[in-house]
PDB file of C-alpha atoms in Angstrom:
ATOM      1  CA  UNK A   1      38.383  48.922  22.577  1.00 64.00           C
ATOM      2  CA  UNK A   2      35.878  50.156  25.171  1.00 76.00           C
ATOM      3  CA  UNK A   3      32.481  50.161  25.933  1.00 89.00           C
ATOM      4  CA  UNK A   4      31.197  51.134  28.807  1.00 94.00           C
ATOM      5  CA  UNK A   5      27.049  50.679  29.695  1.00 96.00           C
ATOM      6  CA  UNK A   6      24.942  52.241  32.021  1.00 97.00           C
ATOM      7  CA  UNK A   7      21.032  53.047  32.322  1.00 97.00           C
ATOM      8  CA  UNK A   8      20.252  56.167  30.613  1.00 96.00           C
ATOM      9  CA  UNK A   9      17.236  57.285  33.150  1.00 97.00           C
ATOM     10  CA  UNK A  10      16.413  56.435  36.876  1.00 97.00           C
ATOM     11  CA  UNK A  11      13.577  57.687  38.887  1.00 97.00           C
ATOM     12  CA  UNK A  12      12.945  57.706  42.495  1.00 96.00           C
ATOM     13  CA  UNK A  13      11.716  58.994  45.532  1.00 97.00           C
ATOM     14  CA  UNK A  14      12.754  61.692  48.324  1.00 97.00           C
ATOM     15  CA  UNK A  15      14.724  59.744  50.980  1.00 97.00           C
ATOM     16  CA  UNK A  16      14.642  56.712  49.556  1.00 97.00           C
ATOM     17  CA  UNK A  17      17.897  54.448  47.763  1.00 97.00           C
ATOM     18  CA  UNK A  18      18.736  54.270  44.033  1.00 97.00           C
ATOM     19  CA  UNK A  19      21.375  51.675  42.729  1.00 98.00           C
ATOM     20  CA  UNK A  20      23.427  52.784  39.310  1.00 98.00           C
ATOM     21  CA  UNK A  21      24.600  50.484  37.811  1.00 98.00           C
ATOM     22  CA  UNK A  22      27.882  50.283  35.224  1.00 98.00           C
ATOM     23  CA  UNK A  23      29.344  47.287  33.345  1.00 97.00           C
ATOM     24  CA  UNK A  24      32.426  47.461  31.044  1.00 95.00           C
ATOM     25  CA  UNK A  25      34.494  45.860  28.424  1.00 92.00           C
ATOM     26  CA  UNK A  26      37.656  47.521  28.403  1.00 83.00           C
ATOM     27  CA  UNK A  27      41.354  46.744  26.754  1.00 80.00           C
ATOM     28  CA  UNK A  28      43.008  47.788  30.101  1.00 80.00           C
ATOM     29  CA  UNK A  29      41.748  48.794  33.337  1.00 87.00           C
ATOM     30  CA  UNK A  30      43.243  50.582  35.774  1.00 88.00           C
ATOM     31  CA  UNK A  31      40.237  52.453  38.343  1.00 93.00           C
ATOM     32  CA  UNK A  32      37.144  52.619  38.078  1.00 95.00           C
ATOM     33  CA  UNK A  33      35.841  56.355  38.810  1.00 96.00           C
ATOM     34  CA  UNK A  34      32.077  58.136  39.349  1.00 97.00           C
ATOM     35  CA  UNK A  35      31.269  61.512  38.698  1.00 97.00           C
ATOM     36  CA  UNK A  36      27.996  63.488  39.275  1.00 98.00           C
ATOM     37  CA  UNK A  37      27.077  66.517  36.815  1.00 97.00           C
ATOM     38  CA  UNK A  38      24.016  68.555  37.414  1.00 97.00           C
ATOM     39  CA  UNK A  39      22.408  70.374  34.180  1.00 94.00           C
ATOM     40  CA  UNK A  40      24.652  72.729  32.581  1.00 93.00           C
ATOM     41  CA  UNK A  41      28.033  72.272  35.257  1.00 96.00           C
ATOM     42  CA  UNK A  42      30.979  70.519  34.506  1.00 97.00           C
ATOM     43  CA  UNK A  43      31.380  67.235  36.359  1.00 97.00           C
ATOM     44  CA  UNK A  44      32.852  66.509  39.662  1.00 96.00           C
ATOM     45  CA  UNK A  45      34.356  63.460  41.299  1.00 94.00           C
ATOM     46  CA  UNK A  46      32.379  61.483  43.413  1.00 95.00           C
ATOM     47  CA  UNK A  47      34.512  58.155  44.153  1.00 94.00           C
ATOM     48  CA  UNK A  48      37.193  55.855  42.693  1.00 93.00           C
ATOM     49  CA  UNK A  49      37.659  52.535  43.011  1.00 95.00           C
ATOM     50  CA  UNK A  50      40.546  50.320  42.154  1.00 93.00           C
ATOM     51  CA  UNK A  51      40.181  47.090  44.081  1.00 94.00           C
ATOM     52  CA  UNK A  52      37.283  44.501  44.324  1.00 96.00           C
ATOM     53  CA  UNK A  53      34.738  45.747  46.796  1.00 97.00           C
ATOM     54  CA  UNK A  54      33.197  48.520  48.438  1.00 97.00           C
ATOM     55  CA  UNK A  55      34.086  51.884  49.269  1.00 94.00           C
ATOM     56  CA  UNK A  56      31.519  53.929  51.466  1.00 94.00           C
ATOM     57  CA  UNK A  57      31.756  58.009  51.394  1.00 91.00           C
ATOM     58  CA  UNK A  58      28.887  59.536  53.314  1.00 94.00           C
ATOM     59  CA  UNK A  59      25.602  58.525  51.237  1.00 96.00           C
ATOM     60  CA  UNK A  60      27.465  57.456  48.640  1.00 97.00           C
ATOM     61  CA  UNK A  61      28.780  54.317  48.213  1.00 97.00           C
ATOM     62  CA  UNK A  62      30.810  52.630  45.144  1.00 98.00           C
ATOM     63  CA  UNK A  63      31.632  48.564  44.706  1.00 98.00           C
ATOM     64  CA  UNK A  64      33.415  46.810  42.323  1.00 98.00           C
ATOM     65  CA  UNK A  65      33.974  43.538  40.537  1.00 97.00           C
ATOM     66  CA  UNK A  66      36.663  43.405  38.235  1.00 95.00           C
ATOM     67  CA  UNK A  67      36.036  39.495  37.502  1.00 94.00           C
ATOM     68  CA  UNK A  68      32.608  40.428  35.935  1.00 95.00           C
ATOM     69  CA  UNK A  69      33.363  44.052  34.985  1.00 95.00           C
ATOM     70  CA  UNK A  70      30.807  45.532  37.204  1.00 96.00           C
ATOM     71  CA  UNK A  71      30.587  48.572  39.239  1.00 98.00           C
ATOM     72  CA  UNK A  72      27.555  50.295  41.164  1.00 98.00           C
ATOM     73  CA  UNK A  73      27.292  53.668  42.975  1.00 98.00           C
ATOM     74  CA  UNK A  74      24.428  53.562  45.510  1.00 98.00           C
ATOM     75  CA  UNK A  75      23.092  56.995  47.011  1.00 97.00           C
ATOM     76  CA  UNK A  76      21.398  56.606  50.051  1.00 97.00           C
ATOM     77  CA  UNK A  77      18.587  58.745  52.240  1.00 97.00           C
ATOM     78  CA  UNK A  78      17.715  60.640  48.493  1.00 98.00           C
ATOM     79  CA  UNK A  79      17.729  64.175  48.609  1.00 98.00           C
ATOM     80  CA  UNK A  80      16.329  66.421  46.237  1.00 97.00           C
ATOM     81  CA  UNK A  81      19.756  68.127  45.222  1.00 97.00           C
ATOM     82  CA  UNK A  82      20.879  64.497  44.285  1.00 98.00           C
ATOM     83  CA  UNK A  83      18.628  65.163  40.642  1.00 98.00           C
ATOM     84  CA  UNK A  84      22.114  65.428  38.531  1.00 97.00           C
ATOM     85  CA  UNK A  85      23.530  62.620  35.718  1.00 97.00           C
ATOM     86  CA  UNK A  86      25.865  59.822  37.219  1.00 98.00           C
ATOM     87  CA  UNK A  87      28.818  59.044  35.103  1.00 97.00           C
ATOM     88  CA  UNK A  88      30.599  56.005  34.915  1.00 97.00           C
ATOM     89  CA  UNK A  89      34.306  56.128  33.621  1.00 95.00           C
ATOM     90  CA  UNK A  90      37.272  53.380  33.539  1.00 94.00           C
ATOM     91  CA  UNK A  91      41.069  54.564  33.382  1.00 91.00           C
ATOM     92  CA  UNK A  92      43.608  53.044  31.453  1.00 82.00           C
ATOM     93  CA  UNK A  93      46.761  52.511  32.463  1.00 75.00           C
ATOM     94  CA  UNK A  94      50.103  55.361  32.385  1.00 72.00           C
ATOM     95  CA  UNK A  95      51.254  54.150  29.123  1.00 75.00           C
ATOM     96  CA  UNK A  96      48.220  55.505  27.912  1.00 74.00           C
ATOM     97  CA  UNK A  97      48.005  58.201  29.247  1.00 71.00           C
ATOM     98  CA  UNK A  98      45.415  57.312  32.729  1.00 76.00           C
ATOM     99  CA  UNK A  99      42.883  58.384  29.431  1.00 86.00           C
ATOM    100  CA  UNK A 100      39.211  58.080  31.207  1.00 90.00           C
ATOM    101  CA  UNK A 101      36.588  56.125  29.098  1.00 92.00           C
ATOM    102  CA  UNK A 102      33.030  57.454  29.857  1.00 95.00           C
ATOM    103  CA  UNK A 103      30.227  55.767  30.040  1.00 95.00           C
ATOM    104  CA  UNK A 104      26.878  57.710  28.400  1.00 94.00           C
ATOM    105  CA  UNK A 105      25.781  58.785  32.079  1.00 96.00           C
ATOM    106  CA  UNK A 106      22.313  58.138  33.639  1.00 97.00           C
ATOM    107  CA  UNK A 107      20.108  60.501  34.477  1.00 97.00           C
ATOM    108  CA  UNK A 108      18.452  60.222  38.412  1.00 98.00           C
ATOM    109  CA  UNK A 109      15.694  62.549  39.085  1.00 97.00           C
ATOM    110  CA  UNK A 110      14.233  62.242  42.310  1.00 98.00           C
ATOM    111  CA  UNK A 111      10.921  63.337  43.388  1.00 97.00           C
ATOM    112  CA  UNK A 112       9.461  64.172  46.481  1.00 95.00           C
TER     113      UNK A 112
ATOM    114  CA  UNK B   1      38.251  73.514  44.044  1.00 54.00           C
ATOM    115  CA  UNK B   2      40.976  73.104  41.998  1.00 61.00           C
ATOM    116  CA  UNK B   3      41.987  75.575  39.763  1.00 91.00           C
ATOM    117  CA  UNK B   4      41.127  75.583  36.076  1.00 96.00           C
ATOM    118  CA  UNK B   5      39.356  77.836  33.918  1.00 97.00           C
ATOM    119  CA  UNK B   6      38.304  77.932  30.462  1.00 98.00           C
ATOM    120  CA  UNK B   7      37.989  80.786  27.852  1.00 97.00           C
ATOM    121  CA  UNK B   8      35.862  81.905  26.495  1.00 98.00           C
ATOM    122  CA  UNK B   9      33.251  80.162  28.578  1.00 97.00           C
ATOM    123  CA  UNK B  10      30.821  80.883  25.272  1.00 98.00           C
ATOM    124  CA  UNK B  11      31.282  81.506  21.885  1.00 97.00           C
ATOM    125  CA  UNK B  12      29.588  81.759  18.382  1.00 98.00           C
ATOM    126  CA  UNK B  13      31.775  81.045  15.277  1.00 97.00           C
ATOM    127  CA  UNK B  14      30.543  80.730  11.395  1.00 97.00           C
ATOM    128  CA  UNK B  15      31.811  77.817   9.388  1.00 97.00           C
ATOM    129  CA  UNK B  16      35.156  77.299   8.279  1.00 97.00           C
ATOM    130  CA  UNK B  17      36.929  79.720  10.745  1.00 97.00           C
ATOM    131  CA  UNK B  18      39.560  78.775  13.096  1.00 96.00           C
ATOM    132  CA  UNK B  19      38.632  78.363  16.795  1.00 98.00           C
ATOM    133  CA  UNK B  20      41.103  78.302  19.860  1.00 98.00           C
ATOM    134  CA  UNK B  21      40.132  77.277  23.346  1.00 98.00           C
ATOM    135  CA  UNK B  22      42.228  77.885  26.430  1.00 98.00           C
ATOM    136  CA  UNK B  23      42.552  76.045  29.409  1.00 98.00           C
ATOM    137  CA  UNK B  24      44.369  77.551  32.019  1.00 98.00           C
ATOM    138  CA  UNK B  25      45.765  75.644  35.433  1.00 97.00           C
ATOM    139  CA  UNK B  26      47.312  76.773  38.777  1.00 96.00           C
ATOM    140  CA  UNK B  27      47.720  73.287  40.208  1.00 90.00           C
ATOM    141  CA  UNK B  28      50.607  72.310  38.583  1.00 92.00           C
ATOM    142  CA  UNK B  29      49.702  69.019  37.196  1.00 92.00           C
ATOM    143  CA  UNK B  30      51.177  66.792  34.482  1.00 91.00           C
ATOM    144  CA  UNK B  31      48.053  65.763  32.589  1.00 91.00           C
ATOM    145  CA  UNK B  32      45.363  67.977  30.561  1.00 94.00           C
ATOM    146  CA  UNK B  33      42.465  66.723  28.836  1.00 95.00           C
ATOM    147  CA  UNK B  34      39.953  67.917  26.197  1.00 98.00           C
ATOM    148  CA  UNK B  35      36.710  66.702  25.998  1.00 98.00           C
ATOM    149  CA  UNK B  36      33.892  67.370  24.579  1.00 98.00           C
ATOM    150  CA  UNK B  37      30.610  66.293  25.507  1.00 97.00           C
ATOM    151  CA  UNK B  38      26.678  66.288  23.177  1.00 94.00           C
ATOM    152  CA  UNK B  39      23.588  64.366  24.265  1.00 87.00           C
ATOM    153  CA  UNK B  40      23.455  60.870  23.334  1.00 79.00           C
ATOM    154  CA  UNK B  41      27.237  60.496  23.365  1.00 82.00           C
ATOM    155  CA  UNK B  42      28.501  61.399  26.876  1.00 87.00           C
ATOM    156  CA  UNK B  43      32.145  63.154  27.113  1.00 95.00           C
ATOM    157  CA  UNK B  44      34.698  62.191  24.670  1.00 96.00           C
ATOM    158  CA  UNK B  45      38.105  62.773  24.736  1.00 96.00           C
ATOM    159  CA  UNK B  46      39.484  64.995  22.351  1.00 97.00           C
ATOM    160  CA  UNK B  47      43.396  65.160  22.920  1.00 97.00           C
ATOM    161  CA  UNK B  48      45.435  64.949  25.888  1.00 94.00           C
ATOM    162  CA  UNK B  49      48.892  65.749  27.144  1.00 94.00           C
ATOM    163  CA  UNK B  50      51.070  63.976  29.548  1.00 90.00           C
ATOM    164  CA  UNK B  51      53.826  67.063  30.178  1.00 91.00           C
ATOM    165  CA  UNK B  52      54.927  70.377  28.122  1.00 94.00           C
ATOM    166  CA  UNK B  53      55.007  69.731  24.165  1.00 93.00           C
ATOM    167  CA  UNK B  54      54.445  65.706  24.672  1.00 94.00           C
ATOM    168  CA  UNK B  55      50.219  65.446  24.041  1.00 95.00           C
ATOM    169  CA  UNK B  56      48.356  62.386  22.631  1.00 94.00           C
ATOM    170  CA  UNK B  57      45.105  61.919  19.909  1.00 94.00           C
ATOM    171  CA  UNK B  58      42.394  60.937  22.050  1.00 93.00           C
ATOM    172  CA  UNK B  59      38.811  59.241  20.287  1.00 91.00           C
ATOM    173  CA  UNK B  60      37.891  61.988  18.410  1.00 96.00           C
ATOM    174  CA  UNK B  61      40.602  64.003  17.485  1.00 96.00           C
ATOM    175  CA  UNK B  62      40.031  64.594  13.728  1.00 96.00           C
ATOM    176  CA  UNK B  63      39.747  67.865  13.094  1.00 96.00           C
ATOM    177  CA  UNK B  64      41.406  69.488  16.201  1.00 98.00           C
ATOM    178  CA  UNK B  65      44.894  70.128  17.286  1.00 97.00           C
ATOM    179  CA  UNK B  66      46.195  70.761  20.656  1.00 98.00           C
ATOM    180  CA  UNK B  67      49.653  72.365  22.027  1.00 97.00           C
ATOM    181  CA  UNK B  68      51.117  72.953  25.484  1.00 97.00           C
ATOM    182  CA  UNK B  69      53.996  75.481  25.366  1.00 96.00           C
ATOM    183  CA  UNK B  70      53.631  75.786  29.279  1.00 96.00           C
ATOM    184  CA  UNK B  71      52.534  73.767  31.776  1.00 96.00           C
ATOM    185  CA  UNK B  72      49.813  75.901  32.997  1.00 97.00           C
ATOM    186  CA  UNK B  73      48.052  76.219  29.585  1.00 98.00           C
ATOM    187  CA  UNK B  74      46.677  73.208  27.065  1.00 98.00           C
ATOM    188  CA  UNK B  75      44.991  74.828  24.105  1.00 98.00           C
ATOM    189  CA  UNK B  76      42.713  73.233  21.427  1.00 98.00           C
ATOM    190  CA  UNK B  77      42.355  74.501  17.974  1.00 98.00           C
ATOM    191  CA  UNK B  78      39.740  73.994  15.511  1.00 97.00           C
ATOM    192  CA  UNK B  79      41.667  74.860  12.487  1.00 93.00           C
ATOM    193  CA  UNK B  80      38.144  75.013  10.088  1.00 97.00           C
ATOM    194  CA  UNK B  81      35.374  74.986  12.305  1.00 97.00           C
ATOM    195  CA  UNK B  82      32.315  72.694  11.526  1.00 97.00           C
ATOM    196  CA  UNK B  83      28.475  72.865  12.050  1.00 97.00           C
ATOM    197  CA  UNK B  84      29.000  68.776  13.871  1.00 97.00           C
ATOM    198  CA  UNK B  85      31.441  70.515  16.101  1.00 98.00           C
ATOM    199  CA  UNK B  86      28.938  72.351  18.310  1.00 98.00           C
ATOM    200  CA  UNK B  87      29.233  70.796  21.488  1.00 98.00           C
ATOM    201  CA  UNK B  88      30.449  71.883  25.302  1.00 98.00           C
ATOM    202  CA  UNK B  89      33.810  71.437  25.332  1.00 98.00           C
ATOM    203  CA  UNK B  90      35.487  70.453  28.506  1.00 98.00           C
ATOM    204  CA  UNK B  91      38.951  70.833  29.697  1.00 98.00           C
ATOM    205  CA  UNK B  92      40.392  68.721  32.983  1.00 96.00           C
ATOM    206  CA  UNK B  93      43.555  67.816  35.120  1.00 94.00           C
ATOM    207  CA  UNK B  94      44.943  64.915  37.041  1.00 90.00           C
ATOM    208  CA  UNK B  95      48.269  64.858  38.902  1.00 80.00           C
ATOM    209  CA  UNK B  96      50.039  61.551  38.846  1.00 70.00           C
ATOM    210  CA  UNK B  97      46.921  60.183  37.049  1.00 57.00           C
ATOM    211  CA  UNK B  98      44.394  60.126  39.807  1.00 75.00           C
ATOM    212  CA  UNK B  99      40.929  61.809  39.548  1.00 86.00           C
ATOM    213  CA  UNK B 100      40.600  64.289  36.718  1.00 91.00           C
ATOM    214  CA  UNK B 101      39.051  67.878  37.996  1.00 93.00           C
ATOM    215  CA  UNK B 102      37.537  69.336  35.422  1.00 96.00           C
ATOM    216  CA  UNK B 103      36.918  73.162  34.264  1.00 97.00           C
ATOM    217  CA  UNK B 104      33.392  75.050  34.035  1.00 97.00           C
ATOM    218  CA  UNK B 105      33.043  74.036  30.274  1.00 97.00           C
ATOM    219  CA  UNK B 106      33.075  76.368  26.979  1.00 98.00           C
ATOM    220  CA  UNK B 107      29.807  75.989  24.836  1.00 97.00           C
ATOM    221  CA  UNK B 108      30.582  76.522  21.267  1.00 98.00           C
ATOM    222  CA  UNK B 109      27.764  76.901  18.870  1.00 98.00           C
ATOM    223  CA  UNK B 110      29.153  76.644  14.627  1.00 97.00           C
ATOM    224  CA  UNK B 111      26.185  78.449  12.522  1.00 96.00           C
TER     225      UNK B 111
END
């Protein structure tokens, strides 16, 4: 099975850093992916990783240990239009179709 | 962007009539996914479909059906439709299983 945890609210400040963090129990793993939805959109991709370690995309960054089933996406220098949910999701592998497992999402409002 | 689109983007049914939501592609890629998402529960896949006429259950699959006659289009069904399935229903892609894009959503209220 899956199961897949993350916080379901974060506050924080204008400019400032927020840390999200996701661990997972998962039957097969194959990536590790974040996606940002604001209220009432449909989600979009943010960052993948698939090795141990840290990937860095602008603000954004994304790390990942598969030895302790732990991921993080940290968003950097906060800006207002970052207020959206964060979702965590783990693939499984082609013979199941790359399904994504989603995590219930946390919620980061930031305030100025 | 890539390009997928969902229809109808809203719709009101009464219970226990059949439902059909379209996802439509222009990317050309293998996989399509149905999700659907409600609070407290996050997005849940539905059904999915790996190429033309091959498609999969996914977690929550009982009462839907799916079928892709053409590459371009994955459709869901909701054969009776139910007051528990009111949700936003999501459709998304993925070429050779990397990132899923996903469409703009279809929000589906059963009175």
């Amino acid at each position: 099975g899956q199961n897949i945890d993350q916080p379901t609210e974060m506050t924080a400040t204008e400019g400032a850093i927020v840390q999200i963090n996701c661990t997972y129990q998962t039957s097969g793993f194959n990536g590790l992916f974040w996606y940002q939805q604001h209220a009432g959109e449909a989600p979009t991709f943010l960052s993948y990783n698939v090795l141990d370690g840290l990937e860095e995309k602008g603000r954004f960054s994304s790390f990942l240990s598969r030895s302790k089933g732990y991921s993080y996406l940290l968003l950097k220098e906060l800006q207002m239009k970052d207020s959206a949910s964060y979702l965590c999701a783990v693939r499984a592998g082609r013979a199941a179709g790359n399904k994504l497992t989603f995590g219930g999402g946390t919620r980061v409002l930031v305030k100025p | 962007d890539a390009g997928i689109t969902q229809s109808p983007r809203h719709k009101v049914t009464e219970t226990g009539t059949p439902v059909t939501l379209r996802c439509h592609q222009t990317e050309n890629h293998r996989y399509m996914y149905w999700y659907r998402q409600d609070p407290g529960h996050g997005l849940r896949l539905i059904h999915y479909s790996y190429g033309v006429k091959d498609t999969d259950k996914g977690e929550v699959s009982d009462g839907y059906s799916v079928s892709r006659s053409k590459t371009e289009d994955f459709l869901l069904t909701l054969e009776s439709a139910t007051s528990s399935q009111t949700s936003v229903y999501f459709c998304a892609i993925a070429s050779r299983g990397y990132e899923q894009y996903f469409g703009p959503g279809t929000r589906l209220t059963v009175t």
